[in-house]
Short mmCIF file of N, CA and C in Angstrom, two decimals:
data_model
loop_
_atom_site.label_atom_id
_atom_site.label_comp_id
_atom_site.label_asym_id
_atom_site.label_seq_id
_atom_site.Cartn_x
_atom_site.Cartn_y
_atom_site.Cartn_z
N MET A 651 -6.19 30.27 -11.86
CA MET A 651 -6.45 29.62 -10.46
C MET A 651 -6.08 28.05 -10.75
N GLY A 652 -5.40 27.39 -10.06
CA GLY A 652 -5.31 26.01 -9.93
C GLY A 652 -6.58 25.06 -9.63
N ALA A 653 -6.58 24.06 -9.46
CA ALA A 653 -7.41 23.14 -9.04
C ALA A 653 -7.68 22.89 -7.29
N ALA A 654 -8.92 22.78 -6.85
CA ALA A 654 -8.71 23.39 -5.35
C ALA A 654 -8.07 22.08 -4.84
N PRO A 655 -7.73 22.11 -3.66
CA PRO A 655 -6.86 21.10 -3.34
C PRO A 655 -7.87 20.12 -2.87
N LYS A 656 -7.35 18.80 -3.03
CA LYS A 656 -7.73 17.30 -2.40
C LYS A 656 -7.97 17.56 -1.16
N PRO A 657 -8.90 17.18 -0.27
CA PRO A 657 -9.43 16.99 1.09
C PRO A 657 -8.53 16.28 1.53
N ALA A 658 -8.07 16.25 3.08
CA ALA A 658 -7.24 15.33 3.62
C ALA A 658 -8.27 13.98 3.70
N PRO A 659 -6.70 12.92 3.85
CA PRO A 659 -7.62 11.62 4.10
C PRO A 659 -8.08 11.46 5.14
N LYS A 660 -9.40 10.75 4.97
CA LYS A 660 -10.01 9.91 6.56
C LYS A 660 -8.83 9.45 7.17
N PRO A 661 -8.36 9.39 8.53
CA PRO A 661 -7.56 8.77 9.55
C PRO A 661 -8.09 7.32 9.56
N VAL A 662 -6.99 6.18 9.82
CA VAL A 662 -7.86 5.15 9.78
C VAL A 662 -7.34 5.05 11.30
N PRO A 663 -8.49 3.84 11.30
CA PRO A 663 -8.51 3.67 13.09
C PRO A 663 -7.13 2.99 13.15
N LYS A 664 -6.42 2.92 14.42
CA LYS A 664 -5.39 2.05 14.52
C LYS A 664 -5.52 0.72 14.93
N ALA A 665 -5.18 -0.32 14.41
CA ALA A 665 -5.23 -1.62 14.59
C ALA A 665 -3.93 -2.97 14.73
N PRO A 666 -3.61 -3.60 15.66
CA PRO A 666 -2.46 -3.90 15.91
C PRO A 666 -2.19 -5.05 14.57
N ALA A 667 -0.97 -4.79 14.39
CA ALA A 667 -0.51 -5.65 12.46
C ALA A 667 -0.45 -7.10 13.12
N PRO A 668 -1.37 -7.61 12.54
CA PRO A 668 -0.71 -9.32 12.59
C PRO A 668 0.55 -9.39 12.85
N ALA A 669 0.76 -10.73 13.41
CA ALA A 669 2.28 -11.06 13.44
C ALA A 669 2.43 -11.87 11.70
N LEU A 670 3.90 -11.72 11.11
CA LEU A 670 4.06 -12.38 10.19
C LEU A 670 5.63 -12.61 10.59
N ARG A 671 5.72 -14.31 10.38
CA ARG A 671 7.29 -14.88 10.20
C ARG A 671 7.91 -14.21 9.15
N GLU A 672 9.34 -13.89 9.25
CA GLU A 672 10.41 -13.46 8.59
C GLU A 672 9.67 -14.90 6.75
N ASP A 673 9.18 -16.10 7.18
CA ASP A 673 9.84 -16.58 5.73
C ASP A 673 8.21 -16.60 5.14
N LYS A 674 7.24 -16.24 6.03
CA LYS A 674 6.15 -15.70 5.38
C LYS A 674 5.82 -14.50 4.58
N THR A 675 6.98 -13.32 5.46
CA THR A 675 7.03 -12.04 4.80
C THR A 675 7.29 -12.50 3.40
N TYR A 676 8.54 -13.41 3.26
CA TYR A 676 8.82 -13.54 1.46
C TYR A 676 7.81 -13.84 0.93
N GLU A 677 6.95 -14.99 1.66
CA GLU A 677 6.03 -15.92 0.47
C GLU A 677 4.96 -14.38 0.12
N LEU A 678 4.65 -13.80 1.09
CA LEU A 678 3.56 -12.30 0.84
C LEU A 678 4.10 -11.49 0.26
N ALA A 679 5.68 -11.40 0.02
CA ALA A 679 6.16 -10.50 -1.31
C ALA A 679 6.06 -11.10 -2.56
N ASP A 680 6.35 -12.19 -2.51
CA ASP A 680 6.11 -13.20 -3.96
C ASP A 680 4.89 -13.13 -4.50
N MET A 681 4.18 -13.25 -3.19
CA MET A 681 2.26 -12.63 -4.08
C MET A 681 2.05 -11.52 -4.94
N PHE A 682 2.81 -10.48 -3.77
CA PHE A 682 2.36 -9.10 -4.63
C PHE A 682 3.10 -9.32 -5.75
N LYS A 683 4.25 -9.51 -5.92
CA LYS A 683 5.39 -9.44 -6.98
C LYS A 683 4.50 -9.99 -8.33
N MET A 684 3.31 -10.93 -7.94
CA MET A 684 2.96 -11.62 -9.28
C MET A 684 1.75 -11.13 -9.76
N LEU A 685 1.27 -9.87 -8.91
CA LEU A 685 0.20 -8.95 -8.85
C LEU A 685 0.71 -7.78 -9.91
N ALA A 686 2.16 -7.39 -9.71
CA ALA A 686 2.70 -6.27 -10.02
C ALA A 686 2.63 -6.53 -11.98
N ASP A 687 2.43 -7.72 -12.32
CA ASP A 687 2.04 -7.64 -13.91
C ASP A 687 0.88 -7.52 -14.35
N PRO A 688 0.72 -6.38 -15.09
CA PRO A 688 -0.77 -6.24 -15.43
C PRO A 688 -1.30 -6.77 -16.29
N SER A 689 -0.77 -8.22 -16.90
CA SER A 689 -1.85 -8.85 -17.89
C SER A 689 -2.10 -10.14 -16.51
N ARG A 690 -1.34 -10.66 -15.37
CA ARG A 690 -1.42 -11.51 -14.16
C ARG A 690 -2.89 -10.73 -13.44
N LEU A 691 -2.55 -9.44 -13.14
CA LEU A 691 -3.44 -8.77 -12.29
C LEU A 691 -4.99 -8.63 -12.87
N ARG A 692 -5.12 -8.72 -14.24
CA ARG A 692 -6.28 -8.49 -15.36
C ARG A 692 -6.71 -9.71 -14.80
N ILE A 693 -6.05 -11.02 -15.05
CA ILE A 693 -6.42 -12.46 -15.25
C ILE A 693 -7.29 -12.85 -13.85
N VAL A 694 -6.48 -12.22 -12.88
CA VAL A 694 -6.97 -12.40 -11.40
C VAL A 694 -8.08 -11.95 -11.29
N ILE A 695 -8.21 -10.60 -11.89
CA ILE A 695 -9.36 -9.72 -11.54
C ILE A 695 -10.82 -10.74 -12.10
N ALA A 696 -10.12 -11.14 -13.30
CA ALA A 696 -11.35 -11.99 -14.33
C ALA A 696 -11.83 -12.91 -13.62
N THR A 697 -11.00 -13.82 -12.81
CA THR A 697 -11.73 -14.77 -11.49
C THR A 697 -12.33 -14.08 -10.39
N LEU A 698 -12.15 -12.88 -10.40
CA LEU A 698 -13.59 -12.80 -8.87
C LEU A 698 -14.78 -13.06 -9.43
N GLU A 699 -15.06 -12.71 -10.36
CA GLU A 699 -16.62 -13.15 -10.68
C GLU A 699 -17.03 -14.68 -10.87
N GLY A 700 -16.09 -15.54 -10.90
CA GLY A 700 -16.82 -16.56 -10.22
C GLY A 700 -15.58 -18.07 -11.26
N PRO A 701 -16.03 -18.79 -11.66
CA PRO A 701 -15.10 -19.75 -12.55
C PRO A 701 -15.10 -19.78 -13.84
N VAL A 702 -13.95 -19.63 -14.71
CA VAL A 702 -13.93 -19.34 -15.88
C VAL A 702 -12.66 -19.86 -16.40
N SER A 703 -13.09 -20.23 -18.24
CA SER A 703 -12.17 -21.16 -18.79
C SER A 703 -10.90 -20.17 -19.14
N VAL A 704 -9.96 -21.19 -19.48
CA VAL A 704 -8.74 -20.32 -19.99
C VAL A 704 -9.18 -19.64 -20.93
N GLY A 705 -10.27 -20.48 -22.27
CA GLY A 705 -10.37 -20.10 -23.51
C GLY A 705 -11.04 -18.41 -23.08
N GLU A 706 -12.20 -18.44 -21.94
CA GLU A 706 -12.83 -17.13 -21.74
C GLU A 706 -12.27 -16.07 -21.30
N ILE A 707 -11.40 -16.56 -20.70
CA ILE A 707 -10.19 -15.20 -20.06
C ILE A 707 -9.16 -14.78 -20.93
N ALA A 708 -8.54 -15.51 -22.12
CA ALA A 708 -8.02 -15.19 -23.10
C ALA A 708 -8.81 -13.97 -24.12
N GLU A 709 -10.19 -14.25 -24.47
CA GLU A 709 -10.93 -13.81 -24.94
C GLU A 709 -11.17 -12.16 -24.88
N ARG A 710 -11.57 -12.86 -23.29
CA ARG A 710 -12.21 -11.30 -22.65
C ARG A 710 -10.99 -10.38 -22.40
N LEU A 711 -9.74 -10.89 -22.54
CA LEU A 711 -8.42 -10.06 -21.89
C LEU A 711 -7.67 -9.88 -23.41
N GLY A 712 -8.16 -10.35 -24.59
CA GLY A 712 -7.38 -10.30 -25.71
C GLY A 712 -5.99 -10.81 -25.70
N LEU A 713 -5.69 -11.69 -25.02
CA LEU A 713 -4.45 -12.50 -24.49
C LEU A 713 -4.27 -13.69 -25.51
N SER A 714 -3.17 -14.60 -25.82
CA SER A 714 -3.27 -15.99 -26.52
C SER A 714 -3.44 -16.64 -25.24
N ILE A 715 -4.30 -17.87 -25.68
CA ILE A 715 -4.27 -18.98 -24.74
C ILE A 715 -3.31 -19.38 -23.76
N SER A 716 -2.31 -19.50 -25.02
CA SER A 716 -0.93 -19.95 -24.05
C SER A 716 -0.72 -19.18 -23.08
N LEU A 717 -0.37 -17.28 -23.22
CA LEU A 717 0.09 -16.99 -22.56
C LEU A 717 -0.75 -16.75 -21.37
N VAL A 718 -1.93 -16.90 -21.57
CA VAL A 718 -2.80 -16.89 -20.19
C VAL A 718 -2.58 -18.03 -19.28
N SER A 719 -2.54 -19.46 -19.93
CA SER A 719 -2.22 -20.98 -19.26
C SER A 719 -0.96 -20.62 -18.36
N HIS A 720 0.00 -19.69 -19.07
CA HIS A 720 1.71 -19.46 -18.73
C HIS A 720 1.43 -18.62 -17.00
N HIS A 721 0.25 -17.32 -17.42
CA HIS A 721 0.00 -16.93 -16.36
C HIS A 721 -0.58 -17.84 -14.98
N LEU A 722 -1.62 -18.33 -15.71
CA LEU A 722 -2.14 -19.41 -14.54
C LEU A 722 -1.33 -20.05 -13.66
N ARG A 723 -0.59 -20.68 -14.51
CA ARG A 723 0.24 -21.83 -13.78
C ARG A 723 0.80 -21.07 -12.62
N LEU A 724 1.36 -20.02 -12.89
CA LEU A 724 2.10 -18.42 -11.75
C LEU A 724 1.37 -18.56 -10.77
N LEU A 725 -0.03 -17.93 -11.10
CA LEU A 725 -0.83 -17.75 -10.29
C LEU A 725 -1.16 -18.67 -9.06
N ARG A 726 -1.16 -20.02 -10.40
CA ARG A 726 -2.07 -21.08 -9.01
C ARG A 726 -0.53 -21.98 -7.96
N ALA A 727 1.03 -21.51 -8.79
CA ALA A 727 1.76 -21.47 -7.52
C ALA A 727 1.93 -20.50 -6.79
N ALA A 728 1.34 -19.47 -6.32
CA ALA A 728 1.58 -18.48 -5.51
C ALA A 728 0.36 -18.16 -4.68
N ARG A 729 -0.95 -19.39 -5.24
CA ARG A 729 -2.12 -19.55 -4.32
C ARG A 729 -2.99 -18.34 -4.37
N LEU A 730 -3.02 -17.63 -5.71
CA LEU A 730 -3.72 -16.35 -5.89
C LEU A 730 -5.25 -17.10 -6.82
N VAL A 731 -4.99 -17.70 -7.41
CA VAL A 731 -6.04 -18.50 -7.56
C VAL A 731 -6.10 -20.13 -7.35
N THR A 732 -7.69 -20.79 -8.03
CA THR A 732 -7.65 -22.16 -7.82
C THR A 732 -8.35 -22.85 -9.20
N ALA A 733 -8.20 -24.18 -9.50
CA ALA A 733 -8.56 -24.68 -10.51
C ALA A 733 -9.50 -25.70 -9.89
N ASP A 734 -10.81 -25.79 -10.99
CA ASP A 734 -11.37 -27.24 -10.83
C ASP A 734 -11.99 -28.03 -12.06
N ARG A 735 -11.08 -28.55 -11.99
CA ARG A 735 -11.57 -29.39 -13.54
C ARG A 735 -12.81 -30.34 -13.54
N ARG A 736 -13.45 -30.10 -14.91
CA ARG A 736 -15.30 -30.39 -14.88
C ARG A 736 -14.64 -30.92 -16.35
N GLY A 737 -14.60 -32.37 -16.31
CA GLY A 737 -14.28 -33.29 -18.02
C GLY A 737 -12.87 -32.89 -18.10
N LYS A 738 -13.04 -32.45 -19.48
CA LYS A 738 -11.66 -31.81 -20.10
C LYS A 738 -11.92 -30.49 -19.88
N GLN A 739 -12.29 -29.74 -19.06
CA GLN A 739 -12.04 -28.29 -19.39
C GLN A 739 -11.53 -27.89 -17.84
N ILE A 740 -10.65 -27.11 -17.66
CA ILE A 740 -10.33 -26.74 -16.16
C ILE A 740 -10.92 -25.14 -16.17
N PHE A 741 -11.50 -25.19 -15.19
CA PHE A 741 -12.04 -23.29 -14.73
C PHE A 741 -11.44 -23.11 -13.52
N TYR A 742 -10.95 -21.75 -13.60
CA TYR A 742 -10.28 -21.08 -12.75
C TYR A 742 -11.17 -20.01 -11.90
N MET A 743 -10.87 -19.91 -10.14
CA MET A 743 -11.38 -18.71 -9.26
C MET A 743 -10.52 -18.21 -8.66
N ILE A 744 -10.71 -17.39 -7.98
CA ILE A 744 -9.95 -16.81 -6.92
C ILE A 744 -9.81 -17.65 -5.83
N HIS A 745 -8.74 -17.61 -5.58
CA HIS A 745 -7.67 -19.02 -4.51
C HIS A 745 -9.14 -18.53 -3.44
N ASP A 746 -9.16 -17.25 -2.63
CA ASP A 746 -10.25 -17.61 -1.40
C ASP A 746 -10.25 -15.91 -0.70
N GLN A 747 -11.58 -15.90 -0.37
CA GLN A 747 -11.90 -14.64 0.15
C GLN A 747 -10.91 -13.71 0.79
N HIS A 748 -9.92 -14.02 1.29
CA HIS A 748 -9.01 -13.41 1.45
C HIS A 748 -8.62 -12.62 0.68
N VAL A 749 -8.01 -13.12 -0.65
CA VAL A 749 -7.58 -12.57 -1.78
C VAL A 749 -8.50 -12.07 -2.53
N ALA A 750 -9.97 -12.40 -2.20
CA ALA A 750 -10.73 -11.31 -3.34
C ALA A 750 -10.64 -10.10 -2.34
N HIS A 751 -10.71 -9.84 -1.40
CA HIS A 751 -10.94 -8.73 -0.41
C HIS A 751 -9.50 -7.69 -0.66
N VAL A 752 -8.62 -8.37 -0.58
CA VAL A 752 -7.49 -7.33 -1.40
C VAL A 752 -7.83 -6.74 -2.55
N ILE A 753 -8.00 -7.58 -3.99
CA ILE A 753 -8.20 -7.01 -4.91
C ILE A 753 -8.98 -6.29 -4.94
N SER A 754 -10.37 -6.73 -4.23
CA SER A 754 -11.34 -5.45 -4.43
C SER A 754 -11.31 -4.57 -3.93
N ASP A 755 -10.58 -4.32 -2.44
CA ASP A 755 -10.06 -3.28 -1.91
C ASP A 755 -8.90 -2.36 -2.39
N MET A 756 -8.31 -3.03 -2.84
CA MET A 756 -7.20 -2.48 -3.75
C MET A 756 -7.73 -1.73 -5.01
N ILE A 757 -8.25 -1.98 -5.64
CA ILE A 757 -9.63 -1.62 -6.66
C ILE A 757 -10.29 -0.51 -6.41
N ALA A 758 -11.27 -0.74 -5.00
CA ALA A 758 -11.75 0.78 -4.77
C ALA A 758 -11.10 2.00 -4.10
N HIS A 759 -10.08 1.26 -3.63
CA HIS A 759 -8.55 2.56 -3.43
C HIS A 759 -8.21 3.26 -4.57
N VAL A 760 -7.85 2.46 -5.82
CA VAL A 760 -7.46 3.63 -6.69
C VAL A 760 -8.54 3.53 -7.36
N ASN A 761 -9.78 3.67 -7.49
CA ASN A 761 -10.96 4.21 -8.14
C ASN A 761 -11.26 5.28 -7.13
N GLU A 762 -10.79 5.62 -5.67
CA GLU A 762 -11.13 6.54 -5.28
C GLU A 762 -10.71 8.26 -5.88
N ASP A 763 -9.59 7.84 -6.27
CA ASP A 763 -8.99 9.36 -7.14
C ASP A 763 -9.43 9.70 -8.18
N ALA A 764 -10.41 8.70 -8.80
CA ALA A 764 -11.28 8.70 -9.69
C ALA A 764 -12.82 9.62 -9.73
N GLU A 765 -12.97 9.70 -8.39
CA GLU A 765 -14.21 10.62 -8.27
C GLU A 765 -13.79 11.96 -7.48
#
């Protein structure tokens, strides 16, 4: 016998789609492209917990500092993370609550299958 079938997903209440100009559609697609790289996604997730330095991210993820710095430059340009200089060190954090919610919601979404 096979595994029991998965229950049907719960219906999502209908809500009006927010208006999005065509130029903003491309900007949004570029943001999602940035998150398509697993290393960049892991870096963004690392910034969810609060300000973190390049060295801390590199150590935590097992990546080189130069690679993390490169990815952070791209992520800053895409407005997914922001930076705060404190003396000689730069700390990175998630850009804003909108980005934090998208990432957190998608993590919850993929973890639903594990339950």
